[in-house]
CSV table of C-alpha atoms and ligand atoms in Angstrom, one decimal:
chain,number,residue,atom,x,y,z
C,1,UNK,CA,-13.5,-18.2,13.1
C,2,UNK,CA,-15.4,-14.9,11.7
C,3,UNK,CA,-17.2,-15.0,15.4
C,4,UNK,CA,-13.8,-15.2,16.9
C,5,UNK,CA,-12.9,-12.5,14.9
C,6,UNK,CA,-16.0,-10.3,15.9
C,7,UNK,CA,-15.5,-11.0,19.2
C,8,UNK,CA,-11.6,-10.0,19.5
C,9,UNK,CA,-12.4,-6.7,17.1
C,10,UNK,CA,-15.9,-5.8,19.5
C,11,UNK,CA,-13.4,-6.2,22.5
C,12,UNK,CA,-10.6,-3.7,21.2
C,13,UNK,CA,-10.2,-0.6,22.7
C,14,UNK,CA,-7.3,0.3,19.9
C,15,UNK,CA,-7.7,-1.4,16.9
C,16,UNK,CA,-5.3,-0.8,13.8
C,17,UNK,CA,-5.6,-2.1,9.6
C,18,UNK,CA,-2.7,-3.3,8.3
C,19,UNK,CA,-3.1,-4.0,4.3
C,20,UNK,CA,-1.2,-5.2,1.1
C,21,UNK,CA,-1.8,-5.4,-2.3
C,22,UNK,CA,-4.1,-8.1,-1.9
C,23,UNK,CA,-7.1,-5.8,-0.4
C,24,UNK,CA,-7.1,-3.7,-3.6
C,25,UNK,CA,-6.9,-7.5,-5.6
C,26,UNK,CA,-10.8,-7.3,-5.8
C,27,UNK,CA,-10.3,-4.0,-7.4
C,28,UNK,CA,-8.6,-5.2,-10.2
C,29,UNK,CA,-5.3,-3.8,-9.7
C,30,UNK,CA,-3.2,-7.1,-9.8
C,31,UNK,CA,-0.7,-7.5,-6.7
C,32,UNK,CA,3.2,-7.3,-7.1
C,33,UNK,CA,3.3,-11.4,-7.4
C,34,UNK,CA,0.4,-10.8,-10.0
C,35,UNK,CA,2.3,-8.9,-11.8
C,36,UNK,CA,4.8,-11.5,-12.9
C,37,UNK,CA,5.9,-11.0,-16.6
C,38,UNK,CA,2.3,-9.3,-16.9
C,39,UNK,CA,4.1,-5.9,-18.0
C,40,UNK,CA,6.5,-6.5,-21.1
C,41,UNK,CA,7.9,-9.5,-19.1
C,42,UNK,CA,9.4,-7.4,-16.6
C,43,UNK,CA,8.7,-8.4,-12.4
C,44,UNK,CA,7.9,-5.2,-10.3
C,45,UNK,CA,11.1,-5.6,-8.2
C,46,UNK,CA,13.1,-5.1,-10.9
C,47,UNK,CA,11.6,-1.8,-12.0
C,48,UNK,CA,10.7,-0.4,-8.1
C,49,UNK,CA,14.0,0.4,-7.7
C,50,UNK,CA,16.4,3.1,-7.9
C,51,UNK,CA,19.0,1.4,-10.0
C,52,UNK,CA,16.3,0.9,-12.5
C,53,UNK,CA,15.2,4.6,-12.6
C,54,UNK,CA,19.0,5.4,-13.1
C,55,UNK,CA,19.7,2.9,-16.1
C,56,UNK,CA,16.7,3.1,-17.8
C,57,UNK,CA,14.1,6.2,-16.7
C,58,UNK,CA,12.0,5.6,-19.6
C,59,UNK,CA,10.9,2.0,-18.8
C,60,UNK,CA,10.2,2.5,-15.3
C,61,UNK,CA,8.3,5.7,-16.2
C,62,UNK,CA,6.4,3.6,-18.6
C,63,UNK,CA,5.9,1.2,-16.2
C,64,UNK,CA,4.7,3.6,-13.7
C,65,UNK,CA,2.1,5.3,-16.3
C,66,UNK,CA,1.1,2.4,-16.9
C,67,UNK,CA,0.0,1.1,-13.3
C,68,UNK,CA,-1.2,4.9,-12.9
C,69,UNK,CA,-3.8,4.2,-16.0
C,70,UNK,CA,-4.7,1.3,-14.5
C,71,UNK,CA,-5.1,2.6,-10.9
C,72,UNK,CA,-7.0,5.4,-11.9
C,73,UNK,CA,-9.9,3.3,-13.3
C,74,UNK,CA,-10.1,1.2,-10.2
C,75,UNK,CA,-12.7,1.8,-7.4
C,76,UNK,CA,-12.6,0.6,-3.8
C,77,UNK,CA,-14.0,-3.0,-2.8
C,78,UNK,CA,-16.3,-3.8,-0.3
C,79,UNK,CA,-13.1,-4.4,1.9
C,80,UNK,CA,-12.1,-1.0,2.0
C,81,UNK,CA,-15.3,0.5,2.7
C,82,UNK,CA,-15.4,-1.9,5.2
C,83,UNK,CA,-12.0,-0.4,7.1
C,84,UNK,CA,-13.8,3.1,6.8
C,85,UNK,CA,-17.3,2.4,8.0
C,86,UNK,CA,-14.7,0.7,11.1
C,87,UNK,CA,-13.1,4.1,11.7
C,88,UNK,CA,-16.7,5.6,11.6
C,89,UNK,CA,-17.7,3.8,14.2
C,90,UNK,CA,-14.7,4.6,16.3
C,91,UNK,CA,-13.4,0.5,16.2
C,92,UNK,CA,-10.3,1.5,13.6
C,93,UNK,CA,-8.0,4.3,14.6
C,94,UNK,CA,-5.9,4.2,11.5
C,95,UNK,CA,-5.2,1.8,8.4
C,96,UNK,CA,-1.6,1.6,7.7
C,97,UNK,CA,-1.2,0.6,4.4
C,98,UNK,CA,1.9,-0.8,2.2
C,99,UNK,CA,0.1,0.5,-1.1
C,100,UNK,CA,0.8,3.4,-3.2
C,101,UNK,CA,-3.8,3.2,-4.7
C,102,UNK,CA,-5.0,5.5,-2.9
C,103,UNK,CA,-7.8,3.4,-2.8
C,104,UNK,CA,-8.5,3.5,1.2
C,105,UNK,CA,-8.7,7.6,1.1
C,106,UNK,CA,-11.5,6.9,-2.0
C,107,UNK,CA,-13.0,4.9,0.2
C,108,UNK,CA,-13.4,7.3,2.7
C,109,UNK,CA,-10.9,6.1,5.4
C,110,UNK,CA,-9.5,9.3,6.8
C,111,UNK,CA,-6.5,8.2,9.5
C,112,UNK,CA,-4.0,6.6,6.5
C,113,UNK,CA,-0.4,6.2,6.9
C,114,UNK,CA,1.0,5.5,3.3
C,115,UNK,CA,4.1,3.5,4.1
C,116,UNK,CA,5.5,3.3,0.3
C,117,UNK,CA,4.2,6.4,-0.7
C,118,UNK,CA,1.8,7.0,-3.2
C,119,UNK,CA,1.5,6.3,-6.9
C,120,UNK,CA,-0.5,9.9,-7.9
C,121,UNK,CA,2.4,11.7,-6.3
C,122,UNK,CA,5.1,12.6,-8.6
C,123,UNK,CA,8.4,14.5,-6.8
C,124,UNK,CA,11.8,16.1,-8.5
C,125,UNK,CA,15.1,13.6,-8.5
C,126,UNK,CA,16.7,17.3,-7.3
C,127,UNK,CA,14.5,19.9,-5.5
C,128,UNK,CA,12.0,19.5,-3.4
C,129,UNK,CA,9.3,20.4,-5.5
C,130,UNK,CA,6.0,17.6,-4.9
C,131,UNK,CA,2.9,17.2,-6.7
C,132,UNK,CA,-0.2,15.3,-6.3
C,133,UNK,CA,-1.2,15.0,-10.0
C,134,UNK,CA,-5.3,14.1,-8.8
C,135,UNK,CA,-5.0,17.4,-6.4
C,136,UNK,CA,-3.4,19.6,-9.7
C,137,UNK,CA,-5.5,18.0,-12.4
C,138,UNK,CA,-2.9,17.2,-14.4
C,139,UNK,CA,-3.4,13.5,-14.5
C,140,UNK,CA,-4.5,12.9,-17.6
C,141,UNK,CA,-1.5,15.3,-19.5
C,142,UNK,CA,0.8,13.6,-17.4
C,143,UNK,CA,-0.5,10.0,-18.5
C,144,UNK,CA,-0.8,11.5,-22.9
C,145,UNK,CA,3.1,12.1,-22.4
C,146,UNK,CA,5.4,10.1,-23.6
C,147,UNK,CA,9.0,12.1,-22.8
C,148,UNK,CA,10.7,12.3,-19.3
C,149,UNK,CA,8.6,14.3,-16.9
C,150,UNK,CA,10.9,17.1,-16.2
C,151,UNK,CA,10.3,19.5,-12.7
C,152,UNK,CA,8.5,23.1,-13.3
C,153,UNK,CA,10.8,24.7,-10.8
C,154,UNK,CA,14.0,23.5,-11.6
C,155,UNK,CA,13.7,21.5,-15.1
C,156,UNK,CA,15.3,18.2,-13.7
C,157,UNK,CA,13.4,15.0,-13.6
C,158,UNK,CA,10.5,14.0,-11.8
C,159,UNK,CA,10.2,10.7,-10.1
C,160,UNK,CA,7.3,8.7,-8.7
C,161,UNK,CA,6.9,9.2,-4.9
C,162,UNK,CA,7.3,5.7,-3.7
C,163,UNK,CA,9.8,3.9,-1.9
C,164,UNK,CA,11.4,1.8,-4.3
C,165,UNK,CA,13.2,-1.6,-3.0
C,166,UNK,CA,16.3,-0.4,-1.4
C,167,UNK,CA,14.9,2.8,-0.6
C,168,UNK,CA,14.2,4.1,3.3
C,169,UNK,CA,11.2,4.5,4.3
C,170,UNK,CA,10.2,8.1,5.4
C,171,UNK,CA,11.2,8.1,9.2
C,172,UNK,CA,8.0,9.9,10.7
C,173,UNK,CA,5.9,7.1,8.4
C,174,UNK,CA,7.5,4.7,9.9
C,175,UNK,CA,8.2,6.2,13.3
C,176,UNK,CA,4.5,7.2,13.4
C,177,UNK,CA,2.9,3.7,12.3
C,178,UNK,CA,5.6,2.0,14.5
C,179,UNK,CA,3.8,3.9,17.8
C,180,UNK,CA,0.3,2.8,16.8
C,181,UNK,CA,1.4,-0.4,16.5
C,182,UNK,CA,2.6,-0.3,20.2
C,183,UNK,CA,-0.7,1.2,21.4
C,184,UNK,CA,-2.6,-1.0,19.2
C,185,UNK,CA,-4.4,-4.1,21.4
C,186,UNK,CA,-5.4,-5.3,17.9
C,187,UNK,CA,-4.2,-5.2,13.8
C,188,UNK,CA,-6.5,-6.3,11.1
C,189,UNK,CA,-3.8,-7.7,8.7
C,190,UNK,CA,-6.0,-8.1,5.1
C,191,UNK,CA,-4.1,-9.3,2.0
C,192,UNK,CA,-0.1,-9.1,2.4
C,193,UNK,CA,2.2,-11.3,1.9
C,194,UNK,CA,4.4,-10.2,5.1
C,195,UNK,CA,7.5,-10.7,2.9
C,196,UNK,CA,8.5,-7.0,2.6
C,197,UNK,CA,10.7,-4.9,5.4
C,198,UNK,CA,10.7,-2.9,7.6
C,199,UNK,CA,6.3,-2.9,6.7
C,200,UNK,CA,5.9,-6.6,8.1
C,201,UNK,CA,7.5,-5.6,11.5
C,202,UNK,CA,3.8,-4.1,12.2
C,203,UNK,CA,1.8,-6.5,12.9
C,204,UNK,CA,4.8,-8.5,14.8
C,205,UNK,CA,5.2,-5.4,16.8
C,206,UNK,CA,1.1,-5.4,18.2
C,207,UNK,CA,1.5,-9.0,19.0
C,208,UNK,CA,5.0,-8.1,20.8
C,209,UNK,CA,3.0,-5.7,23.1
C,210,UNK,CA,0.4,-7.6,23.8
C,211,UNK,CA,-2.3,-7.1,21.1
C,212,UNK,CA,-4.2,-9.7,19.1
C,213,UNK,CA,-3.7,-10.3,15.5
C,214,UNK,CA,-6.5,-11.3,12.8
C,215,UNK,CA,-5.2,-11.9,9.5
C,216,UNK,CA,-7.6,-12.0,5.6
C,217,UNK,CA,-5.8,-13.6,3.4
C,218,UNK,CA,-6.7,-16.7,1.1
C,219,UNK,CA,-3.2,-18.4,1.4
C,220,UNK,CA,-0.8,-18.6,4.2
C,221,UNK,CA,1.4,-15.7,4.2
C,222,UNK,CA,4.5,-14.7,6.8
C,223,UNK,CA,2.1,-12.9,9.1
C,224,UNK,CA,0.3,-16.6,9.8
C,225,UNK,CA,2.4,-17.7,12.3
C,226,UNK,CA,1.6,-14.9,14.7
C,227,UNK,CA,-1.9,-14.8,13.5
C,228,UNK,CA,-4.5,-15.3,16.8
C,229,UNK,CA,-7.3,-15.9,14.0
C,230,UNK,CA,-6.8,-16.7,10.8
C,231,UNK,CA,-9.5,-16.2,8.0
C,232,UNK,CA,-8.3,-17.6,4.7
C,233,UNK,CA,-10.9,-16.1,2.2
C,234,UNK,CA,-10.7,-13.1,0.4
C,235,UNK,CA,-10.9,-9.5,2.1
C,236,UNK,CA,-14.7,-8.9,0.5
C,237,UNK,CA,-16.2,-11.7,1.9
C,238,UNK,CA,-14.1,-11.5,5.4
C,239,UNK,CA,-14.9,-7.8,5.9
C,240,UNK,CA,-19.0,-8.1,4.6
C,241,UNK,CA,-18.8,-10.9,7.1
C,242,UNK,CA,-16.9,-9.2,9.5
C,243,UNK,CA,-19.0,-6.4,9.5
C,244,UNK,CA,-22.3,-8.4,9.9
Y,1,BV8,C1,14.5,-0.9,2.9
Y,1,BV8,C2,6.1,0.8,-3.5
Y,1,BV8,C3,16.7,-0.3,3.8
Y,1,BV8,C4,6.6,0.7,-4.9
Y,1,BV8,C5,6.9,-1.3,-2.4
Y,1,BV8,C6,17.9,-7.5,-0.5
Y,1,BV8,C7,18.2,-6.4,-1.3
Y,1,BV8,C8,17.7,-5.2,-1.1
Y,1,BV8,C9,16.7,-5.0,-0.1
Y,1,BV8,C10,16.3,-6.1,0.6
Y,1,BV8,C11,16.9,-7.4,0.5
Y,1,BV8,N1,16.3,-8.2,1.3
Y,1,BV8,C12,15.4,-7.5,2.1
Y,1,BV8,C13,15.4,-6.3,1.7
Y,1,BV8,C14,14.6,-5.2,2.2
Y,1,BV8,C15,13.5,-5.0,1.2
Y,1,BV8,C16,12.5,-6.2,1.3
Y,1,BV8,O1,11.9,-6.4,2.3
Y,1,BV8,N2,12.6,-7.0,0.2
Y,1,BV8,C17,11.7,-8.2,0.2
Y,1,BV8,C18,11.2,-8.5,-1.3
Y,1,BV8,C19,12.5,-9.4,0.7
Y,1,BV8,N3,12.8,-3.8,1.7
Y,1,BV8,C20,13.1,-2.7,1.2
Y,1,BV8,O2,13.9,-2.5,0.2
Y,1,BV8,C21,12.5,-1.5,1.8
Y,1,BV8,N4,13.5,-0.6,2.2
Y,1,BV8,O3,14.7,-2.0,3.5
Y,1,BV8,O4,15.5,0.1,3.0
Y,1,BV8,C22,17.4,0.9,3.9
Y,1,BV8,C23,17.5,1.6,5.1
Y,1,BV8,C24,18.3,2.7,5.2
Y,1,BV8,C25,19.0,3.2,4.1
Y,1,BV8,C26,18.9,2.6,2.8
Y,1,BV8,C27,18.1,1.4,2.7
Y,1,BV8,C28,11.5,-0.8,0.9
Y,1,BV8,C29,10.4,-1.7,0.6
Y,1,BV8,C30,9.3,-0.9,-0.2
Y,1,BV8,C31,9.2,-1.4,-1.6
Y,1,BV8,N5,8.1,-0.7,-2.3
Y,1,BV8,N6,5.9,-0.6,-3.0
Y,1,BV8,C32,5.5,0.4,-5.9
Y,1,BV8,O5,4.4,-0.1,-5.4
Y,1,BV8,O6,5.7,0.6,-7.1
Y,1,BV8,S1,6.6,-2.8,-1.7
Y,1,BV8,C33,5.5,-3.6,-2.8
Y,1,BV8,O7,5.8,-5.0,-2.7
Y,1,BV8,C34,4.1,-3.5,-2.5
Y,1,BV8,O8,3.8,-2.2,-1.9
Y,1,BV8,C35,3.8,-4.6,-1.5
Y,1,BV8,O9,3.8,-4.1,-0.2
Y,1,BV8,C36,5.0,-5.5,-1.6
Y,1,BV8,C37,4.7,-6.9,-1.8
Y,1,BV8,O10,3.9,-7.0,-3.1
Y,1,BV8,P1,2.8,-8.2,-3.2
Y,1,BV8,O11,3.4,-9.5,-2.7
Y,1,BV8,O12,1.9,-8.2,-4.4
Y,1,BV8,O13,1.8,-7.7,-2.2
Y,1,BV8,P2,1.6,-8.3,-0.9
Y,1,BV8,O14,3.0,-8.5,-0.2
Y,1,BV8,O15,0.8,-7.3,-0.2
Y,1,BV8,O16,1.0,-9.8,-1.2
Y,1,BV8,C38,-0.3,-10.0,-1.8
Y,1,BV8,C39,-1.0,-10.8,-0.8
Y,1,BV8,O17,-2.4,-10.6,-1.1
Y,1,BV8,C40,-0.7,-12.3,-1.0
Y,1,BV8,O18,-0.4,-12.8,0.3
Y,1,BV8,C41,-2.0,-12.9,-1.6
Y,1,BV8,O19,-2.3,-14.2,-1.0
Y,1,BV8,C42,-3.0,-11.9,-1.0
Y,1,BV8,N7,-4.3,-11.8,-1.8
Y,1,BV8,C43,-4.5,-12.0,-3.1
Y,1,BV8,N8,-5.8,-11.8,-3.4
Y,1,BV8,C44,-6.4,-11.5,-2.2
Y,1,BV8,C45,-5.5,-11.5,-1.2
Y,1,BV8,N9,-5.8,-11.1,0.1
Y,1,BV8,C46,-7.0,-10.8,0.4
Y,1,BV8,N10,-8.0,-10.8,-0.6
Y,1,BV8,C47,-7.8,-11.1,-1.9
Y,1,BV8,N11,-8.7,-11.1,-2.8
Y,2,ZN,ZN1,13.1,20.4,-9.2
């Protein structure tokens, strides 16, 4: 199968990444379904989501600074190199990604498309003041505090910058990965469950327009059915194969 694989991604003339939570697994930064009553009993898709943020800001702060901590001290895996040495080479044109790690751009990927955003970026529930809180430097501040991060322009309350479960995507994200998956002849799909929309639709739109589709993943997922090769191990060992 990891010939196969080889074979289809030496052949590409417009290869794409398509990743989940379960690339950065290897990192140690558990995926949504790992989550599961890890934090204070609470599942991620109750606190990723607007509703949340309004009844309770505090908890899904917490619950944010917490993943931050935790995201912060994690490095990239040998699967995310992996994607970046591919877009050395000129194999990979871009890795769309569903997570908010920024783990591919430490890994030196440079063509990302963050579909959910990005869990360093903090932006106000009013203005449109942003800030990337690696860029500022004001990480570590932000992570000591323990009241309600307020905006320095307007004083009202600063959000995380992801799309939270009922949330729309950016359009130009989505309009932008949506046109390399049309161009795309082939979509490395590495550790996603292919259960969350409109992400999934990417790799269902390469194999709609003719492309190939290799999925990593140690268990079956919704992405298997269209998969033209399927390698069920996990995204280190697939990719240090891969890249043999
Ligand atoms: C939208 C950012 C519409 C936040 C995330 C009912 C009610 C409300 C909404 C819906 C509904 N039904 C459907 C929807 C739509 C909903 C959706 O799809 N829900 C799902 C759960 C059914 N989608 C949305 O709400 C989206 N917005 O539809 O808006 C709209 C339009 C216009 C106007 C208004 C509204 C927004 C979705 C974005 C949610 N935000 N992240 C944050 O991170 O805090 S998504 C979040 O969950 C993650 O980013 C990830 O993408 C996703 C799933 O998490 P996991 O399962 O952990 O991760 P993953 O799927 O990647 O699975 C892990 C995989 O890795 C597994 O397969 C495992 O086997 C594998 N693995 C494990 N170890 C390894 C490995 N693979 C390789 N190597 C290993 N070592
Ligand atoms: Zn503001």
């Amino acid at each position: 199968m990891i010939e196969e694989a080889a074979k289809l991604l030496a052949r590409s003339r417009f290869a794409i990444a398509f990743t989940g939570a379960g690339i950065s697994a290897e990192s140690g930064v558990p995926t949504f379904r790992g989550f599961n009553g890890l934090w204070k009993k609470h599942r991620p898709e109750e606190l990723a989501t607007p509703e949340a943020f309004r009844k309770d800001p505090h908890l899904v702060w917490s619950f944010y600074r917490w993943r931050m901590g935790l995201i912060r001290n994690a490095k990239p895996n040998r699967a995310h190199y992996a994607l970046a040495e591919l877009e050395e080479m000129g194999i990979l044109k871009a890795v769309i990604t569903q997570n908010v790690d920024d783990l591919h751009r430490e890994a030196g990927s440079r063509r990302i498309i963050e579909l959910h955003g990005n869990i360093f970026r903090v932006r106000c529930t009013s203005c449109s003041y942003r800030e990337n809180l690696k860029e500022s430097g004001r990480l570590d501040e932000f992570l000591e505090e323990k009241d309600l991060p307020k905006c320095p322009e307007c004083g009202s309350l600063l959000r995380p910058d992801v799309v939270w479960f009922g949330e729309p995507l950016p359009r130009k994200t989505l309009e932008e990965a949506f046109k390399l998956a049309e161009r795309a002849d082939l979509v490395l799909v590495i550790g996603t469950s292919g259960v969350v929309y409109p992400a999934a639709y990417i790799p269902q739109i390469v194999k709609e327009t003719g492309g190939k589709v290799i999925e990593v993943n140690p268990e079956e997922s919704g992405i298997t059915p269209i998969a033209d090769v399927f390698l069920r191990c996990p995204a280190g060992e697939a990719m240090e194969k891969l890249m043999e």
